[in-house]
XYZ file of C-alpha atoms in Angstrom:
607
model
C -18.974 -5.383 31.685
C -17.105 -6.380 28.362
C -19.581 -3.744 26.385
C -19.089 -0.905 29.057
C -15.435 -1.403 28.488
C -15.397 -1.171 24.885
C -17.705 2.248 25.570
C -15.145 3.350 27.045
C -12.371 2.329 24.685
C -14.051 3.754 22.182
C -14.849 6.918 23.780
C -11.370 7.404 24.391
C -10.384 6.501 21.112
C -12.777 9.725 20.042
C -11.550 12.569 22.483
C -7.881 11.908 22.313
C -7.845 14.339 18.826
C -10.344 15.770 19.839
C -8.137 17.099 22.923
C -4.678 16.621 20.958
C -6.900 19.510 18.594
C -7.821 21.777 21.212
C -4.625 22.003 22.837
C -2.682 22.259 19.970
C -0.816 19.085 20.377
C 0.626 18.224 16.959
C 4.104 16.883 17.402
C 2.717 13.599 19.256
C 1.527 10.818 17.212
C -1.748 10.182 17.943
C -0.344 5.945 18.680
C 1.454 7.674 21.556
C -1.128 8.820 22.440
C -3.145 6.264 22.993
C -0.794 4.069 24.604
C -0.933 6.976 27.257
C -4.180 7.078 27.492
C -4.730 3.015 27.670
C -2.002 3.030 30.626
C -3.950 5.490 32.225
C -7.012 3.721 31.993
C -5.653 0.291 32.953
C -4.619 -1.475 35.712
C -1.581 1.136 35.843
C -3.959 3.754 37.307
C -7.600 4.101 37.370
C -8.238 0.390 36.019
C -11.313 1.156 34.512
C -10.462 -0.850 31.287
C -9.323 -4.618 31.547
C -8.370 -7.095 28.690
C -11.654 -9.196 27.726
C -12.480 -11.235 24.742
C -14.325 -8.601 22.883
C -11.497 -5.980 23.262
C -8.792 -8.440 22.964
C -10.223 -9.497 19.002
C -11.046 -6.399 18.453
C -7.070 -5.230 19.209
C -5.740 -8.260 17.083
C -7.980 -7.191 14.329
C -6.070 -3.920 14.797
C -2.857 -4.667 14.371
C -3.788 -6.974 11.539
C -5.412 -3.661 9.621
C -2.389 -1.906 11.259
C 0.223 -4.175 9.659
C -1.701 -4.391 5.905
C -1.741 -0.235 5.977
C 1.732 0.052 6.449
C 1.971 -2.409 3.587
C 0.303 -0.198 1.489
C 2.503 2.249 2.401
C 5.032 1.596 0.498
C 5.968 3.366 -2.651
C 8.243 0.537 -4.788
C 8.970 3.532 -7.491
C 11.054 4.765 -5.223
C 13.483 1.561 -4.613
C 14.630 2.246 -8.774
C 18.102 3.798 -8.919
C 17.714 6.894 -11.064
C 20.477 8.789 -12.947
C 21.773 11.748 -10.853
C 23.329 14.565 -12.956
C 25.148 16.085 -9.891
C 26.765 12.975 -9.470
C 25.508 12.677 -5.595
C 24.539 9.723 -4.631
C 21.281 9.168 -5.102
C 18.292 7.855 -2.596
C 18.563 4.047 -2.931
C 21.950 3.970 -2.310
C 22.290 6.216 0.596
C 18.943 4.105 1.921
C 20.494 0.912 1.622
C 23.886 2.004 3.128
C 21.880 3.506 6.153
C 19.890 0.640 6.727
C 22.889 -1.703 6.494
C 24.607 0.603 9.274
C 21.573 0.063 11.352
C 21.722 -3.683 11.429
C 25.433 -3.912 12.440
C 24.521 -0.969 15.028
C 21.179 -2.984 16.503
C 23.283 -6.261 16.179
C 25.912 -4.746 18.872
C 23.506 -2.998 20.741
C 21.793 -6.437 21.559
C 25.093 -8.368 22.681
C 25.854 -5.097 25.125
C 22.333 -5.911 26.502
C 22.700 -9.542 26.846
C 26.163 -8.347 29.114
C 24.366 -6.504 31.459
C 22.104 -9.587 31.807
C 18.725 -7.898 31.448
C 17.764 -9.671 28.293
C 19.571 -12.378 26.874
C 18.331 -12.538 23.637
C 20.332 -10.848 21.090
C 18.756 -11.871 17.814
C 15.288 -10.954 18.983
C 16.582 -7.645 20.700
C 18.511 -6.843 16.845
C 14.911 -6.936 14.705
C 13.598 -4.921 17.503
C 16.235 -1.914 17.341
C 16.457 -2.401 14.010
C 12.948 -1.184 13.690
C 11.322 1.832 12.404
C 7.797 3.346 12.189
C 7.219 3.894 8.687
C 3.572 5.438 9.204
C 5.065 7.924 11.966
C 8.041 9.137 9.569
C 5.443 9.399 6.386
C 3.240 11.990 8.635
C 6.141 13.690 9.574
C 7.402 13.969 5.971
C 4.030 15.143 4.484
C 3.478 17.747 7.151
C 6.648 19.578 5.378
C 6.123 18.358 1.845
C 9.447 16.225 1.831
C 8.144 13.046 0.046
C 9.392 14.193 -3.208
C 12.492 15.210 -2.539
C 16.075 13.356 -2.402
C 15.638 13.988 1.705
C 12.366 12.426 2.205
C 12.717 9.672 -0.479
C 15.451 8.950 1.468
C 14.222 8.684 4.676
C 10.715 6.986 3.385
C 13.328 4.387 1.935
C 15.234 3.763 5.245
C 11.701 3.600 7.241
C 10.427 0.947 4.803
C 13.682 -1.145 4.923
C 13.168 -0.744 8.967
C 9.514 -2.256 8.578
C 10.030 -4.956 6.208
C 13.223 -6.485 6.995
C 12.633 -7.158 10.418
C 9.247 -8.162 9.964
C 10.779 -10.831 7.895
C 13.227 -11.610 9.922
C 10.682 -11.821 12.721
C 8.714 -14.303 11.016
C 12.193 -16.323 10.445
C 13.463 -16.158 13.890
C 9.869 -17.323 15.378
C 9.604 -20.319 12.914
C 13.480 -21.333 14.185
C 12.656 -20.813 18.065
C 9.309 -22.343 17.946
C 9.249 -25.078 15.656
C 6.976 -27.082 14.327
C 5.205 -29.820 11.937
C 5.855 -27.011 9.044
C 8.782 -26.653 7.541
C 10.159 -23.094 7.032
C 10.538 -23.717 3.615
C 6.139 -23.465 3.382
C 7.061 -19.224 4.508
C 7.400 -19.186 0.600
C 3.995 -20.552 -0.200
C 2.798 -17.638 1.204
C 4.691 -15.318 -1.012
C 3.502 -17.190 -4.018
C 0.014 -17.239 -3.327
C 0.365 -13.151 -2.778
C 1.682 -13.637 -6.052
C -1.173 -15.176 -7.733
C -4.022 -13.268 -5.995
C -1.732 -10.243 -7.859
C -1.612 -11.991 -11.066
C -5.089 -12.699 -10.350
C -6.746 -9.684 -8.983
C -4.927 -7.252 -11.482
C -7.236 -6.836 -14.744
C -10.595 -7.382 -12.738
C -9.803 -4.673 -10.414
C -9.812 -1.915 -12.926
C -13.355 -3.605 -14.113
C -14.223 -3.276 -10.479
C -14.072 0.260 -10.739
C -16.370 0.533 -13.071
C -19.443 -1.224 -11.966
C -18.705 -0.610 -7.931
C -21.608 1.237 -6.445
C -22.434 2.554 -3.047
C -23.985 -0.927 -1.266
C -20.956 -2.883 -2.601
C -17.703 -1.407 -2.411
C -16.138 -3.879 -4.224
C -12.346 -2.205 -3.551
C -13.209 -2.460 0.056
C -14.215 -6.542 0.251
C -11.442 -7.372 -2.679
C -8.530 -5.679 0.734
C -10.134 -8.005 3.158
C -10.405 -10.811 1.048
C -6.980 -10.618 0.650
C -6.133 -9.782 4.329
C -7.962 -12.962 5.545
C -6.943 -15.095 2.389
C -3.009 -14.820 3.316
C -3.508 -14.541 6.912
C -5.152 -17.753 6.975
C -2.534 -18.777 4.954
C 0.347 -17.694 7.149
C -1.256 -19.827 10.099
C -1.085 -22.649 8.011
C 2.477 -22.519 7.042
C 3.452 -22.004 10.648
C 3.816 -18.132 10.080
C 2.931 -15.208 12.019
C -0.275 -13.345 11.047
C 1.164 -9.961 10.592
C 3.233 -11.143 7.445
C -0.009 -11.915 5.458
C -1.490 -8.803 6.450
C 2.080 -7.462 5.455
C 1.907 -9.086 2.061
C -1.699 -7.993 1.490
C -1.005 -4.532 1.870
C 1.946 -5.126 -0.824
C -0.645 -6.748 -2.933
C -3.018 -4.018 -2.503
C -0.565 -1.330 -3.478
C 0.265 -2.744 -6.649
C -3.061 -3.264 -7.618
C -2.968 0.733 -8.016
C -6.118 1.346 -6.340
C -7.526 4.824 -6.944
C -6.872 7.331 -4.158
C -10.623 7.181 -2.593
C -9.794 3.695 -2.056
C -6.694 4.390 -0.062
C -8.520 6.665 2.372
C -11.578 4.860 2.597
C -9.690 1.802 4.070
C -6.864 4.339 5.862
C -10.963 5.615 7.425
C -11.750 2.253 8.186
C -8.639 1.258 10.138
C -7.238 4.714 11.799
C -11.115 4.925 12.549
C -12.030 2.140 14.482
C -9.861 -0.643 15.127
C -6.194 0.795 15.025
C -6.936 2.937 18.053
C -8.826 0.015 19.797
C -4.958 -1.696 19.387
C -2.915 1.145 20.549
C -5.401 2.115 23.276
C -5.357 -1.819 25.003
C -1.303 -1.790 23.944
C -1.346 0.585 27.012
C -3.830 -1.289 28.724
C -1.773 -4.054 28.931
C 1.133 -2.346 30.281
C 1.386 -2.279 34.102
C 3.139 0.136 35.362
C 2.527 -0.704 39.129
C 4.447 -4.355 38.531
C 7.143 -3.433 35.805
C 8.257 -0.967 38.293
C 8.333 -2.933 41.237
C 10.655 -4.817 39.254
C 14.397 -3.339 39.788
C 15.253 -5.244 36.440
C 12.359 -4.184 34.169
C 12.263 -0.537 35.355
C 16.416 -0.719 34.566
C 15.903 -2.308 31.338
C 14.156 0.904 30.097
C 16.591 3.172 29.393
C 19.380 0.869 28.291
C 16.349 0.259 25.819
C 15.807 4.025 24.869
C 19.673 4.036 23.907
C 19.457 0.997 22.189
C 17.339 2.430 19.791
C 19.471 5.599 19.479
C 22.558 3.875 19.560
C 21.619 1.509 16.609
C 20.933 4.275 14.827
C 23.670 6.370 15.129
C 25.960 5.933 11.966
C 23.284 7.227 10.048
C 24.299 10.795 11.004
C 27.766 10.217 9.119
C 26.199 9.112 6.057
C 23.449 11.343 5.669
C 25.869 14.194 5.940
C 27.703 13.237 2.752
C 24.151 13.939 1.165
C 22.239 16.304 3.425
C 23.668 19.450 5.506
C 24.614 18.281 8.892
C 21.998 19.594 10.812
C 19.386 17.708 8.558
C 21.219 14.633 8.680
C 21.137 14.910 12.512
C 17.477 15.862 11.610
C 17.068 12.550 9.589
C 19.115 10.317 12.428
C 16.090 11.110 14.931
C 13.429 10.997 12.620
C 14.511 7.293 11.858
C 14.817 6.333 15.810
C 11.167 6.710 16.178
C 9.949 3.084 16.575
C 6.499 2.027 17.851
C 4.471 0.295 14.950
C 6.242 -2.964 14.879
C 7.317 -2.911 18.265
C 4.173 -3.939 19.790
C 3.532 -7.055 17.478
C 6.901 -7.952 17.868
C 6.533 -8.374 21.488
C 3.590 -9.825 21.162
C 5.303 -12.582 19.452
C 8.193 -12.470 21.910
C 5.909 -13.080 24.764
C 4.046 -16.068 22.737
C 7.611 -17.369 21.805
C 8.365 -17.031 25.646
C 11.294 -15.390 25.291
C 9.566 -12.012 26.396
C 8.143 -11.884 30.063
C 4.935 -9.060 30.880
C 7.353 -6.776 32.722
C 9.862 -6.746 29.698
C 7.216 -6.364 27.121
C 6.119 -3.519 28.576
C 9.498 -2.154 29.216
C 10.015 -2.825 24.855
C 6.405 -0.741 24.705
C 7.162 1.953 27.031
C 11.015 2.500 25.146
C 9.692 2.697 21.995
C 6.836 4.888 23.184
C 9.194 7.762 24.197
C 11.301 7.483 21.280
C 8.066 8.458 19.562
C 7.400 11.399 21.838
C 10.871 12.998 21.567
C 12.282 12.009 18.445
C 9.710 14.023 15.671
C 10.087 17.250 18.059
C 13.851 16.847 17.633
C 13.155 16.234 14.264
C 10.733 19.409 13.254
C 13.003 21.311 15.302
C 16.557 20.426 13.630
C 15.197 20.363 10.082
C 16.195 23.381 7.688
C 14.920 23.796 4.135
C 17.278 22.030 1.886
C 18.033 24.478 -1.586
C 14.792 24.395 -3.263
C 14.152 21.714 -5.623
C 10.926 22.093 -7.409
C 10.679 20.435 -10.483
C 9.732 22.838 -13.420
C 7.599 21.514 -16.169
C 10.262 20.126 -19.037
C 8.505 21.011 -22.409
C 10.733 19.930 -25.828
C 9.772 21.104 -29.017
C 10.733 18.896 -32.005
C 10.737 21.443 -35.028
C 11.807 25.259 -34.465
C 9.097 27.467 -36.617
C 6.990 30.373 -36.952
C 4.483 28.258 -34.585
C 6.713 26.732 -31.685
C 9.087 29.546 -31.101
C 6.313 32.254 -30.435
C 4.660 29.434 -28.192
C 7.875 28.694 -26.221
C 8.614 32.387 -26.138
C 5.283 32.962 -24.204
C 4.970 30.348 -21.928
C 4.789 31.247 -18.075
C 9.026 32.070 -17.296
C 9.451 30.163 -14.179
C 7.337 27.128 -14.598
C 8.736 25.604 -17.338
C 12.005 24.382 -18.936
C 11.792 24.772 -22.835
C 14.202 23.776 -25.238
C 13.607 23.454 -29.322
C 15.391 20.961 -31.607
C 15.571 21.451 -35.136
C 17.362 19.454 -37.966
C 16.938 22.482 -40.179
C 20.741 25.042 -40.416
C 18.743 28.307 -41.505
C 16.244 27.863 -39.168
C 18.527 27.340 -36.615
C 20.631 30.568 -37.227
C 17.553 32.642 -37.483
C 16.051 31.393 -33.987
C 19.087 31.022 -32.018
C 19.224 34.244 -30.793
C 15.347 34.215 -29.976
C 15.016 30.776 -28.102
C 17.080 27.868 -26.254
C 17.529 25.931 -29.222
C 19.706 22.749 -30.297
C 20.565 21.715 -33.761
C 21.067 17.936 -35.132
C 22.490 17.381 -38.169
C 19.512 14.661 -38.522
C 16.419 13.041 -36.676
C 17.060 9.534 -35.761
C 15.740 7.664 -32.620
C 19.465 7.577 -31.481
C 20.245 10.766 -31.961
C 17.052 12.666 -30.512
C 17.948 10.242 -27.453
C 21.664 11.108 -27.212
C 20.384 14.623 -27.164
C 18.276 13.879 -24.363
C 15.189 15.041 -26.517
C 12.225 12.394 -25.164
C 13.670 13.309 -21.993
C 10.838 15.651 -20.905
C 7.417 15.932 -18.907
C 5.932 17.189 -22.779
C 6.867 16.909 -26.315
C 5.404 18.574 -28.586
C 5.961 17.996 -32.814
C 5.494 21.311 -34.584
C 6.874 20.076 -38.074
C 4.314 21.030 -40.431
C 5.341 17.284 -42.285
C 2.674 15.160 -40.831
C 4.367 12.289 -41.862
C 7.054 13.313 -39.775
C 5.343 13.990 -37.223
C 3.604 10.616 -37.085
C 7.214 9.030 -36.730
C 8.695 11.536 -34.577
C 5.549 10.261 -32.278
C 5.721 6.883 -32.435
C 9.885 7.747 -31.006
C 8.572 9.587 -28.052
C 6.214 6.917 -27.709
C 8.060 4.276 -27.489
C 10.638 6.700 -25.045
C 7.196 6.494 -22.717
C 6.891 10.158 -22.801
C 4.113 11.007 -20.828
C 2.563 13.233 -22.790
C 3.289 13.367 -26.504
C 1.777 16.700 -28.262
C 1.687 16.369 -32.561
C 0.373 18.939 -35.010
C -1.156 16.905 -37.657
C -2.900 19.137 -41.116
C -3.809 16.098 -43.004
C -6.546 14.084 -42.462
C -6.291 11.881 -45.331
C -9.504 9.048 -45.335
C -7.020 6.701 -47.176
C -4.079 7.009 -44.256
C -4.900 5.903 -40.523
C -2.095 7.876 -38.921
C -4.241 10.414 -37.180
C -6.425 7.375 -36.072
C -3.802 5.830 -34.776
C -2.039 8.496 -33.075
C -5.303 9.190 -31.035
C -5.555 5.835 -30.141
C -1.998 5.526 -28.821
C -2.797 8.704 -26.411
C -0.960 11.188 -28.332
C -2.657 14.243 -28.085
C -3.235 16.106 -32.095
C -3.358 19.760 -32.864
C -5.350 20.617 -35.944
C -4.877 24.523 -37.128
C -8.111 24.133 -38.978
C -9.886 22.414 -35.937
C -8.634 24.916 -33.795
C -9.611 28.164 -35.841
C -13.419 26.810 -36.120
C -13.061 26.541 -32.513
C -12.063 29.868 -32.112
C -14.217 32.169 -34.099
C -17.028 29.918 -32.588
C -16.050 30.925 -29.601
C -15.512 34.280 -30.425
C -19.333 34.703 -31.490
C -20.708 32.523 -28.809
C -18.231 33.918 -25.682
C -16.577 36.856 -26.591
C -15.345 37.245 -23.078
C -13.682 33.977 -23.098
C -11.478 35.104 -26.238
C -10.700 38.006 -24.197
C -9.354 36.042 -21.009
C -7.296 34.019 -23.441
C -5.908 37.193 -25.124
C -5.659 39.128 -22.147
C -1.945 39.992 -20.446
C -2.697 40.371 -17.067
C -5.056 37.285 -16.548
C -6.015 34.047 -18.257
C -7.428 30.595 -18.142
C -5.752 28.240 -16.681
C -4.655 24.133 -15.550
C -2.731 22.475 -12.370
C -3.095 18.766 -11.812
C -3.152 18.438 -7.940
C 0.036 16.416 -6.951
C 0.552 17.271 -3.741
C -1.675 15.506 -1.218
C -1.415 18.215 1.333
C -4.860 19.272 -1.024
C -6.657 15.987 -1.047
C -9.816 15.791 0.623
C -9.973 19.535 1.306
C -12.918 21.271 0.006
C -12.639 24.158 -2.980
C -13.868 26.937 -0.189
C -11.001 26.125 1.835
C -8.133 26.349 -0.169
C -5.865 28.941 0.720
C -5.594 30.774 -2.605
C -9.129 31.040 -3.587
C -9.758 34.285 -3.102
C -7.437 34.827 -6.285
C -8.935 32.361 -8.817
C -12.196 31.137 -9.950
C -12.703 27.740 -11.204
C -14.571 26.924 -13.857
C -14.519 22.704 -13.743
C -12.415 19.657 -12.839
C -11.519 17.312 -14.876
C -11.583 14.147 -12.932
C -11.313 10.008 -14.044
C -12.165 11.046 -17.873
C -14.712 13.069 -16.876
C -15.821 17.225 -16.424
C -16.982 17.796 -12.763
C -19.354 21.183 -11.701
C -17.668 22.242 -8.569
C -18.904 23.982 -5.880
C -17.949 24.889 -2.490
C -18.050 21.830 -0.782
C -16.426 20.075 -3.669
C -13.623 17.925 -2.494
C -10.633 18.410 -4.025
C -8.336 14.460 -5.083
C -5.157 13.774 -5.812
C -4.617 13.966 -9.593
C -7.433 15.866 -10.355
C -6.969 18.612 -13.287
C -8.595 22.165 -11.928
C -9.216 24.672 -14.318
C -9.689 28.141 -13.366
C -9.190 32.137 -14.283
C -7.184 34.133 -12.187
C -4.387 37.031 -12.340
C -0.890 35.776 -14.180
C 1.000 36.687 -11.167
C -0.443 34.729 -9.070
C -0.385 31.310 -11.040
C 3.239 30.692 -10.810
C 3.029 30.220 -6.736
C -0.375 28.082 -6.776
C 1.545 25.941 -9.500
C 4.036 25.108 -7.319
C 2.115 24.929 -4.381
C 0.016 22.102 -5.670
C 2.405 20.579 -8.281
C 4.619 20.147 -5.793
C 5.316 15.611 -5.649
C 3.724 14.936 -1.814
């Protein structure tokens, strides 16, 4: 009987999107759904499905994967405060301000509830409204490319507070109600061994890259390695499971790993044991007995509006940032709740502080917070003014070379400026380019000017020696890409050696003029696309992840290019049809000029 159920789990588990596909069900999350669906199949209604030992491992394996992917999730780049021109405030601040209204919001939503005498545990009731589902608000994001900007940064920052403070706080409160031989001071050993298996784990796992193979998937044993190594830890310190899988997600993420290894393990969990979780979540719930029970079936909605009402001061403070109806937009978004509600009760009801009937009251709150609260969303939310980032190209050294260049690159995509140190040159070019003139070069002037400041700098002095200091400036600025022209190679000087080998990318006249008439007797056409007006060769890096995964024959702008190769990990790629296209992967193609500018910023766009 145990195997037929987990048939059927698992057949469920396939046909819910399958269905949620065919009737064009997209503003669900597929969780919710499955919760449904397990209710329906338990005890509830049909009671096909009951708990067993197989399904019941299976579903704490789940959360465990569930808990380590939304640790993953994460992105800490975005928790650095960053210098806003405008003077707003920018999305760590209005984050943490949010997420501190939350608290005092969930804190006095859970002494209301412990007056009407339906729950009287306040500090348990607080981490539970004070939740958030991080992975429902990223899906929500992505589906209308917000991840990049100040509005989705800022609510990806408020979901993350909502999933790792009162996971903490959970694992606090549980070690204080339910005591034992450990002493809550060991919840830090756990934290330092995530720290060493970092420390640890960090140079080896680019080596793992490079000898990996298809029968070992080292990336894949090194995440459950970790998962079991600081789970098993947490049960020895006296701490709940879900932290170490927590942790290892954290550790996981700042390993870097490369993008296939995301989705293979995302595959792994969303695939198979996630759903087996949410599916027996519902199974669990009995609808039959919590509403039989006047107090359970009451306890719902003062649930459902303590989750709204702990949220509800975020409306005021997203409006100093966002337009109003966004921020009402943003207030809803953040009220969906489901991912750590289930563990949590879980933990409530082995704390005994959380009966059957209230669990699933907890399960069945959150559940319709995620069925209403992303259609209020998608249907509140207005573009914000566009903000996509143009390319910011600075050219050090204004000449008969760089001004033509920044004169004739694509209007539209990129922001060029020119610095030059030189008075004549400057009066002769003013006119022609956006230039700025310094009475000098110095490190802490071209900073003050704001000249490293840029996505590309590019060195056009025909002084190669200048140049070669100029580079090692921008350098050490960490510009990301650092362009030099460099005549001389001199066998008794090093300086082009060394600029290679610091990344800096060299431009040779000589070099590229042998390259050129080659190319002119060996592909004449080619010459021709590069000197043609109306269509040319051309390179996007794929940024936005709305792309990844989706083969070249179904992008939606390739009936206007034709691509040539990919330049992926260090390497050229042939593609064809069925080539999957990754995140970060450089596509070169030929296509019409007019159309470039639009699949630029369709898949440049941050995502």
């Amino acid at each position: 009987m145990e195997s037929i159920a987990l048939v059927i789990v698992l057949l469920a588990a396939l046909m819910i999107p399958l269905v949620m596909a065919r009737l064009h069900i997209t503003n669900i999350p597929t969780a919710v759904a499955e919760i449904i669906v397990g209710i329906v199949l338990g005890p509830s209604l049909l009671g096909i499905v009951q708990t067993n030992t197989t399904l019941n491992q299976l579903s704490s394996l789940g959360v465990i994967v569930l808990i380590f992917l939304s640790g993953m999730e994460i992105d800490f780049s975005l928790f650095r405060r960053q210098k806003r021109p405008d003077n707003q405030p920018g999305p760590v601040s209005v984050a943490l301000l949010s997420y501190a209204s939350v608290i005092v919001m969930a804190l006095l939503a859970s002494e209301l509830l412990k007056i009407t005498g339906l729950f009287g545990h306040p500090i348990f009731a607080t981490i539970i409204f004070s939740t958030v589902a991080l992975g429902v608000v990223i899906a929500a994001l992505k589906e209308k490319e917000l991840l990049s900007k100040p509005f989705g940064q800022t609510m990806l920052l408020i979901a993350a507070l909502g999933e790792v403070v009162p996971l903490l706080a959970l694992t606090i409160y549980s070690a204080l109600v339910h005591p034992t031989d450990k002493s809550i001071w060991l919840l830090l050993l756990i934290f330092l061994v995530a720290i060493i298996l970092l420390l640890r784990f960090r140079r080896p796992y680019q080596w793992f890259a490079q000898i990996d193979k298809s029968t070992t998937q080292l990336d894949i044993r090194l995440a459950f390695f970790l998962i079991v190594t600081l789970v098993a830890v947490a049960a020895q310190v006296g701490a709940e499971s879900i932290l170490g899988a927590f942790l290892a997600g954290i550790v996981m993420k700042l390993l870097h790993p490369r993008e296939e290894t995301q989705n293979k393990l995302t595959s792994i969990g969303y695939g198979f044991f996630i759903p087996i979780f949410f599916i027996m979540t519902g199974v669990r719930i009995n609808l039959r007995t919590l509403l039989a029970d006047p107090a359970s079936w009451q306890l719902i909605p003062l649930l459902l509006v303590g989750f709204l009402f702990a949220k509800v001061l975020l409306w005021p403070i997203l409006r100093r940032r966002f337009q109003p109806r966004n921020a009402i937009a943003g207030t809803f978004l953040i009220s969906t709740t489901i991912t750590l509600v289930v563990p949590a009760v879980s933990v409530g009801r082995n704390l005994g502080i959380v009966t059957s009937q209230q669990a699933g009251a907890f399960t069945l709150a959150a559940v319709i917070t995620c069925l209403g609260a992303p259609i209020l969303f998608n249907t509140l939310y207005v573009k914000e003014k566009e903000d996509y980032q143009k390319t910011v190209v600075h050219f050090i050294g204004a000449n008969i070379l760089t001004v033509p260049i920044a004169q004739q690159l694509t209007k539209g995509l990129y922001d060029i400026t020119l610095y030059t140190d030189d008075t004549t040159r400057y009066k002769t070019y003013n006119s022609e380019a956006n230039i700025q003139f310094l009475d000098e070069f110095t490190a802490e002037k071209l900073t003050a000017a704001h000249a490293f400041q840029a996505d590309i700098v590019v060195l056009g002095y025909f002084d190669h020696d200048k140049n070669y200091q100029l580079a090692q400036w921008a350098i050490a600025a960490q510009v990301p890409r650092v362009i030099a022209r460099f005549e001389n190679k001199d066998i008794q000087s090093d300086e082009y050696d060394q600029l290679t080998a610091q990344g800096v990318e060299i431009f040779n006249t000589l070099e590229a003029n042998i390259s050129l008439l080659r190319a002119l007797i060996e592909s004449p056409a080619t010459v021709r696309i590069l000197s043609d007006t109306t269509a040319g060769i051309y390179e996007i890096v794929v940024r936005n992840r709305r792309f990844t995964g989706l083969a070249i024959k179904n992008l939606p702008f390739i009936d206007q290019i034709t691509i040539s190769q990919i330049y992926r990990d260090h390497e050229f790629v042939a593609p064809h049809g069925d080539t999957q296209i990754q995140l970060g992967d450089h596509i070169i193609f030929t296509g019409a000029k007019d159309a470039v500018g639009e699949i630029r910023r369709q898949v440049e766009r941050l995502n």
